[in-house]
Amino acid sequence: MYPTLLPFIVTLELLIRQAVALPYVFERAVNDTTALAPSQADTQRQLGPLLTSGATIYFPDSPQFANATSRWSVYAEPKIAVVVEPASAKDVATTVQFASKHNIPFLAVNKGHGSTSTLGVVKNGIEIHIRALNQIVVNADGRSASVGGGSYNQELIDTLWNQGKASGKSSISDSVLIDNIIDADLVLASGQTITVSDKSNSDLFWGLRGAGHNFGIVTRFTLKIYNSPVNDWYFAQFIFTQDKLEAMIQQVNKMMNNGNQRKELMNYFIYAWNPTISTTEPIIVFTIYYIGTKDQASPYTKPFFDLGPVFHNDSSVSYPTLASATGLGDEDFSCAHGFNRLQYPVGLLNYNVSNTRAVYNLFKQQTTAVPALNLSTVVFEGYSLQGVKAVPPDSTAYPHREDNILASILAVYARNPSLDNTAVTWARKVRDLMHAGQPGRRLNAYVNYAFGDETQEQVYGYEPWRLQRLRGLKKKYDPQGRFNFYEPIKV
């Protein structure tokens, strides 16, 4: 899984359990919409003729069903009774109309990487598996591309790169993907299809960029693109033992410069277990990414080489191969399906050195006491942010532009219900400890990493006007709460 997740594409695939009790907003959804599974015969007879010839319907006894419903995290996974694989945006609209008419919950899915616990509210639902809507076309102007809602990160990167183009951070525009959206085609809860942009349905275009899973299913969008700035990216990856933690964090803080690090520069590090390095304590894996050459990156990598890592690897590679080269590709464990993955995010301004040590100690303590949790990681992501911060905070629904670091605990373990409460309790402790390292600052929770126990303000912003505007959009475009299964806005 790419370190630079595409927030907008993730939003496309996510439309949708609290570990102990359901929030009020979900009580109605469960009571009203999940009594019975839709009949296979009735679904095939009533919905089938309405779909285009290329669309397919899968049921649990279909050989394609398991793959279509496979998920990155199986904790609180949605319970699907029918899969519809649309061949066109029209099929998406038709399926939404059918599901709404029969009061059946539905969920749009792309790669199945949504992990919020609120997904578990979906019972006997219809999955709209939009992967086939993955057409990507560079437009004649060379400055934009039409991207199908079923596309995912690697497909977009490969297609653009092969034509000398790039988007977002890969282009040194150092902006998040939502800031590069020109327009989008959206299927609403009614089944109506509309286009949103600055000039058309602009109120919903604002909400779509940061909270879009509350309002509809994006079947296509137009994206700003740029000429690829370089042929290759340079990366340097280091493994440090825990005795180097404080010195490493001090260097990272210096490099990030309070959110003003160079546009070409990004970093990413984790706490993790690697028994080939140590069987007694977690290690620290630290990676620097640089859009440029090894020599250009040297002033930033040298301090980390000088710290004396127990292992290092560095190379120049094309951007499409960067994730695989650093252990974050589709084929790596970080993207593997079928495990419980409980994620709790925290937005930070900088690293509190003593707090970062305390987080390491808590991670070591729990994963040593419960070895079944030793697949877990603590993740720290530090991107170039000048472009993100240059966008006015009120111009989109995304609320946390002041954050400089995206930190999170990712509790990972094989499916085992007897461990769930232990994992939830521990992961919350880690999140709360990370947040305690910035006294006086409120918790910001990145929506695509949110677990589901966060407040509306923590996810969607503390400004009263922001939530008021989002609630108004929810009432207008989804008054019956059809899209209430992924971090829903409560009205």
C-alpha atoms as one frame of an Amber mdcrd trajectory, in Angstrom:
protein
   0.000   0.000   0.000   1.466   3.322  -1.002   2.670   5.599   1.800   0.957
   8.434  -0.074  -2.572   7.084  -0.047  -4.896   8.876  -2.408  -7.528  10.341
  -0.087 -10.038  10.957  -2.836  -9.831   7.480  -4.330 -10.093   5.961  -0.891
 -13.179   8.124  -0.370 -14.636   6.684  -3.567 -14.411   3.119  -2.380 -15.531
   3.820   1.169 -19.179   4.324   1.922 -19.281   3.245   5.321 -19.063  -0.663
  14.318 -18.138   0.586  17.230 -16.495  -2.244  19.224 -18.950  -2.233  22.107
 -22.024  -0.181  21.264 -23.423   1.452  18.175 -23.714   5.231  18.100 -27.283
   6.514  17.869 -26.994   7.294  14.181 -26.536   3.589  13.423 -29.328   2.255
  15.588 -31.926   3.419  13.076 -29.949   2.060  10.150 -29.683  -1.394  11.671
 -33.287  -1.554  12.802 -34.702  -0.312   9.514 -32.591  -1.953   6.836 -31.034
  -5.232   7.920 -33.852  -7.596   8.870 -33.643  -9.951   5.889 -31.111 -10.792
   3.220 -32.290  -9.973  -0.298 -33.538 -13.100  -2.061 -31.210 -14.339  -4.789
 -34.086 -15.181  -7.067 -35.838 -11.843  -6.535 -32.631  -9.863  -6.971 -31.733
 -11.669 -10.170 -35.258 -11.387 -11.540 -35.894  -7.757 -10.606 -32.460  -6.146
 -10.835 -30.818  -8.262 -13.537 -32.930  -7.063 -16.498 -32.330  -3.431 -15.511
 -28.544  -3.679 -15.827 -26.513  -3.334 -19.022 -25.253  -6.445 -20.767 -21.741
  -6.195 -19.297 -22.855  -6.034 -15.673 -22.726  -9.086 -13.400 -24.478 -10.150
 -10.195 -22.668 -12.458  -7.746 -24.113 -14.377  -4.809 -22.258 -16.148  -1.968
 -22.194 -19.415  -3.918 -20.600 -17.722  -6.949 -16.858 -18.403  -7.462 -16.203
 -14.647  -7.869 -17.926 -13.680  -4.602 -15.027 -14.326  -2.206 -12.604 -12.224
  -4.223 -15.090  -9.399  -4.698 -15.825  -9.195  -0.962 -12.244  -9.737   0.246
 -11.075  -6.932   2.532  -7.804  -5.481   3.802  -9.246  -5.554   7.332 -11.738
  -8.197   8.391 -12.442  -6.539  11.736 -16.067  -5.360  11.742 -16.293  -6.116
   8.044 -19.574  -5.466   6.220 -21.841  -8.464   5.713 -22.624  -8.681   2.009
 -25.430 -10.788   0.514 -25.170  -9.693  -3.133 -22.384  -8.253  -5.270 -23.199
  -6.178  -8.322 -20.303  -5.510 -10.657 -21.438  -2.599 -12.849 -20.212  -2.149
 -16.381 -21.149   1.523 -16.493 -22.111   4.479 -14.349 -25.705   3.780 -15.361
 -25.488   0.370 -13.671 -24.319   2.051 -10.466 -27.323   4.373 -10.549 -29.701
   1.495 -11.305 -28.360  -0.563  -8.404 -28.658   2.349  -5.996 -32.258   2.919
  -7.089 -33.072  -0.773  -6.635 -31.448  -0.947  -3.189 -33.141   2.228  -1.990
 -36.530   1.130  -3.272 -36.259  -2.168  -1.365 -34.618  -0.624   1.715 -31.462
  -2.709   1.296 -28.166  -1.220   2.554 -25.514  -0.833  -0.133 -21.799  -0.175
  -0.163 -19.513   0.922  -2.992 -16.204  -0.973  -2.964 -13.044  -0.673  -5.034
 -10.017  -2.444  -3.492 -11.658  -3.098  -0.114  -9.166  -1.115   1.982 -11.681
   0.717   4.167 -11.065  -0.269   7.792 -13.317   1.892   9.957 -15.367  -0.102
  12.459 -18.563   1.599  11.269 -18.471  -0.648   8.209 -19.739  -3.458  10.449
 -23.166  -1.834  10.465 -23.819  -3.157   6.949 -25.793  -6.399   7.253 -27.223
  -8.346   4.304 -26.159  -5.547   2.006 -25.483  -5.102  -1.677 -21.873  -4.445
  -2.577 -21.439  -2.291  -5.682 -18.029  -3.486  -6.825 -16.848  -0.640  -9.065
 -13.420  -1.990 -10.054 -14.472  -2.364 -13.704 -14.928   1.423 -13.926 -11.175
   1.919 -14.107 -10.665   3.750 -17.373  -7.962   6.444 -17.214  -7.535   8.780
 -20.174  -5.154  11.720 -20.475  -7.168  14.519 -22.043  -6.117  16.353 -25.183
  -5.065  19.437 -23.213  -2.316  17.389 -21.521  -3.138  19.106 -18.238  -5.967
  16.864 -17.042  -7.062  13.226 -17.042 -10.428  11.507 -16.839 -10.254   8.854
 -14.105 -12.832   6.118 -13.505 -14.103   5.702  -9.969 -12.893   2.090  -9.955
  -9.273   3.105 -10.546  -6.758   2.793  -7.764  -3.432   4.382  -6.903  -1.032
   2.131  -8.799  -3.136   2.117 -11.963  -3.258   5.893 -11.974   0.465   6.242
 -11.363   1.381   3.722 -14.080  -0.942   5.183 -16.706   0.182   8.761 -16.154
   3.876   7.919 -15.844   3.860   6.009 -19.113   2.701   9.219 -20.809   5.201
  11.463 -19.057   2.639  12.729 -16.589   2.114  12.706 -12.837  -0.364  13.892
 -10.239  -0.217  15.244  -6.710   2.966  14.656  -4.743   4.619  12.663  -7.521
   4.669  15.895  -9.550   6.217  18.109  -6.805   2.905  19.938  -6.611   2.988
  18.721  -2.948  -0.784  18.797  -2.750  -3.347  16.185  -1.802  -5.394  14.627
  -4.550  -8.652  16.351  -3.614  -7.022  19.719  -4.372  -6.461  18.592  -7.959
 -10.023  17.511  -8.714 -11.656  19.589 -11.451 -15.049  17.871 -11.535 -16.689
  14.565 -10.659 -19.696  12.491 -11.713 -21.648  11.425  -8.679 -24.542   8.977
  -8.133 -26.753  10.259  -5.336 -28.861   8.205  -2.904 -31.878   8.727  -5.163
 -30.023   7.166  -8.082 -29.748  10.504  -9.856 -26.397  11.187 -11.516 -24.976
  14.700 -11.366 -21.687  16.420 -12.133 -20.111  18.531  -9.416 -17.467  21.211
  -9.874 -16.731  24.807  -8.902 -19.387  25.850 -11.409 -21.961  23.078 -11.079
 -23.420  21.923  -7.763 -20.547  23.761  -6.109 -21.912  23.209  -2.600 -21.626
  19.451  -3.016 -18.263  19.787  -4.755 -17.010  21.460  -1.566 -18.340  18.616
   0.592 -17.138  15.900  -1.732 -13.530  16.920  -1.172 -13.022  15.582   2.331
 -16.391  14.010   3.185 -17.604  12.593  -0.121 -18.517   9.149   1.194 -21.469
  10.821   2.931 -23.131  11.958  -0.270 -22.765   9.528  -3.152 -20.666   7.256
  -5.334 -18.116   8.844  -7.670 -18.064   7.018 -10.994 -15.594   9.328 -12.767
 -13.594  12.481 -12.040 -11.324  14.873 -13.889  -7.899  15.334 -12.342  -5.245
  17.997 -12.838  -2.005  16.424 -14.006   1.517  17.682 -14.587   4.609  16.782
 -16.557   6.736  14.236 -14.718   9.509  16.258 -13.042  12.209  13.542 -13.103
  12.801  10.107 -14.532  13.687   8.523 -11.182  13.099   9.003  -7.481  15.824
   8.365  -4.928  15.076   6.595  -1.659  17.183   5.655   1.347  15.839   3.152
   3.844  17.410   2.609   7.259  16.841   0.160  10.097  17.749   1.466  13.546
  17.758  -0.218  16.929  15.842   1.509  19.707  18.954   3.098  21.280  19.106
   5.452  18.266  15.490   6.593  18.583  15.996   9.963  20.267  18.836  11.002
  17.973  16.843   9.932  14.924  13.735  11.878  16.013  15.798  15.015  16.581
  17.133  14.761  13.033  13.644  14.175  11.621  12.330  17.268  13.379  15.210
  19.285  11.961  14.600  17.975   8.446  10.843  18.591   8.563  11.344  22.164
   9.786   7.889  22.554  11.341   6.115  21.515   8.163   8.370  23.459   5.811
  10.566  20.683   4.474  11.502  20.831   0.803   8.866  19.986  -1.779  11.023
  17.167  -3.092  11.402  15.542   0.321   9.199  13.060   2.185   9.781  10.625
   5.041   8.042   7.680   6.611   8.972   5.501   9.588   7.488   2.690  11.611
   7.994   0.705  14.777   7.798  -2.990  13.907   9.102  -6.423  14.781  11.691
  -8.072  12.546  13.138 -11.253  14.110  16.014 -11.297  11.606  17.247  -8.107
  13.295  16.087  -8.635  16.888  13.914 -11.128  18.746  13.854  -9.045  21.935
  12.770  -5.572  20.841  11.019  -3.801  17.955  13.084  -2.008  15.344  12.651
   1.362  13.649  12.397   1.394   9.859  12.968   4.904   8.494  12.650   5.839
   4.813  13.448   9.063   2.996  11.963   9.706  -0.453  13.458  12.386  -2.671
  12.275  13.595  -6.065  15.732  13.914  -7.551  19.184  12.363  -7.420  21.223
  10.744  -4.665  23.566  13.723  -4.592  20.676  16.156  -4.253  19.280  14.110
  -1.376  22.630  13.715   0.383  22.293  16.695   2.770  19.129  15.089   4.154
  20.230  11.448   4.200  23.774  11.933   5.565  22.722  12.579   9.190  20.888
   9.261   9.201  23.771   7.339   7.669  25.971   8.906  10.360  23.706   7.531
  13.096  24.912   4.001  12.272  21.904   1.992  11.124  22.099  -1.792  11.422
  20.912  -1.970   7.823  20.403   0.414   4.962  19.303   0.231   1.354  19.238
   3.071  -1.143  18.548   3.294  -4.838  17.081   5.398  -7.626  13.916   3.931
  -9.163  10.995   5.067 -11.287   8.051   6.354  -9.290   5.738   3.472 -10.315
   8.156   1.002  -8.668   8.890   3.086  -5.563   6.302   1.461  -3.297   7.455
  -2.074  -4.114  11.090  -1.049  -3.721  10.422   0.111  -0.163   8.160  -2.738
   0.943   4.836  -0.984   0.433   3.634  -2.448  -2.862   0.466  -4.322  -3.670
   2.330  -7.596  -3.249   3.685  -6.787   0.231   2.206  -7.655   3.621   1.158
  -4.052   4.180  -1.479  -4.541   1.466  -2.420  -8.163   2.240  -6.094  -8.930
   2.771  -7.638 -11.105   5.472  -6.196  -9.737   8.734  -7.752  -7.684  11.484
  -6.335  -4.156  11.111  -7.435  -1.577  13.676  -6.180   1.909  12.854  -6.252
   4.992  15.069  -4.819   8.246  13.647  -3.411  11.369  15.285  -2.389  14.590
  13.552   0.832  16.119  14.924   2.735  19.364  14.438   6.162  17.921  15.293
   7.710  15.070  17.228   7.858  15.229  21.010  11.039  13.225  21.594  10.158
  11.877  25.049   6.608  11.075  23.965   7.848   9.205  20.903   9.999   7.096
  23.234   6.987   6.438  25.490   4.974   5.279  22.478   7.800   2.917  21.510
   7.898   1.499  25.053   4.140   0.916  25.099   4.309  -0.751  21.683   7.113
  -3.048  22.882   5.341  -3.832  26.159   2.043  -4.918  24.610   3.427  -6.821
  21.621   5.804  -8.690  23.928   3.005  -9.552  26.365   0.667 -10.601  23.512
   2.826 -12.048  20.697  -0.239 -12.455  18.483  -0.133  -8.646  18.081   3.448
  -8.509  16.822   2.322  -7.918  13.239   1.262  -4.458  14.394   3.075  -1.217
  13.575   3.156   2.377  14.692   3.317   4.556  11.577   4.589   8.119  11.147
   4.154   9.874   7.785   5.827  13.187   6.973   5.092  14.765   3.585   5.969
  18.050   1.942   3.082  20.338   2.769   3.567  23.801   1.310   0.985  23.122
  -1.391  -1.481  21.666   1.107  -1.169  24.668   3.418  -1.447  27.122   0.536
  -5.054  26.068  -0.072  -7.514  28.115   2.003  -8.903  25.914   4.818 -12.482
  26.856   3.992 -12.219  25.949   0.288 -12.865  22.212   0.821 -14.410  20.006
   3.504 -10.988  18.612   4.444 -10.315  20.137   7.884  -6.788  19.313   9.081
  -4.429  21.317   6.874  -2.472  22.589   9.872  -1.155  19.095  10.701   2.454
  18.388   9.712   2.628  14.683  10.583   0.142  11.847  10.215   0.747   9.332
  13.011  -1.246   6.175  13.636  -1.258   2.885  15.455  -2.148  -0.065  13.232
  -3.004  -3.088  15.400  -2.730  -6.150  13.161  -3.494  -9.760  14.021  -5.015
 -12.892  12.497  -8.778 -13.207  12.814  -9.378 -14.015  16.488 -12.466 -12.615
  18.254 -10.961 -13.378  21.671  -8.270 -10.761  20.979 -10.560  -7.988  19.771
 -11.151  -6.251  23.106  -7.458  -6.452  23.984  -6.463  -4.978  20.640  -9.022
  -2.164  20.805  -8.047  -1.203  24.365  -4.342  -1.193  23.557  -4.639   0.668
  20.280  -6.701   3.384  21.962  -4.002   3.726  24.637  -1.358   4.197  21.966
  -3.456   6.799  20.164  -4.169   8.673  23.376  -0.500   8.576  24.340   0.573
   9.973  20.971  -1.964  12.746  21.316  -0.770  13.499  24.882   2.592  14.491
  23.398   1.082  17.791  22.224  -0.531  19.305  25.344  -3.351  21.733  24.749
  -3.937  20.578  21.181  -7.181  18.868  20.187  -7.190  15.467  18.498  -7.330
  15.549  14.702  -8.276  12.208  13.124  -7.669  11.686   9.389 -10.968  10.355
   8.049  -9.484   7.594   5.879  -7.637   6.134   8.897 -10.360   6.754  11.505
 -11.421   3.794  13.643 -15.008   4.857  14.259 -14.970   5.945  17.904 -13.925
   9.517  17.145 -16.199  12.534  17.556 -17.562  14.389  14.554 -15.285  17.314
  15.366 -12.166  15.143  15.520 -12.878  13.796  12.044 -14.554  16.700  10.240
 -13.183  19.747  12.041 -13.860  21.856  15.110 -15.166  24.977  13.381 -18.937
  25.153  14.065 -19.586  26.531  10.588 -17.850  23.535   8.965 -20.009  20.890
  10.633 -23.102  23.019  10.122 -22.374  23.167   6.407 -21.723  19.425   6.183
 -24.929  18.635   8.058 -26.849  20.862   5.701 -25.431  18.975   2.722 -26.287
  15.658   4.358 -29.893  16.705   4.880 -30.125  17.945   1.310 -28.446  15.111
  -0.593 -28.872  12.067   1.675 -31.841  12.760   3.957 -32.571   9.059   4.529
 -28.975   8.208   5.470 -28.324   5.748   2.646 -24.612   6.636   2.847 -24.351
   6.253   6.620 -21.855   3.420   6.734 -18.473   5.160   6.704 -17.820   7.800
   9.370 -21.276   9.311   8.745 -22.117  12.934   9.393 -24.795  12.981  12.092
 -27.743  15.283  11.542
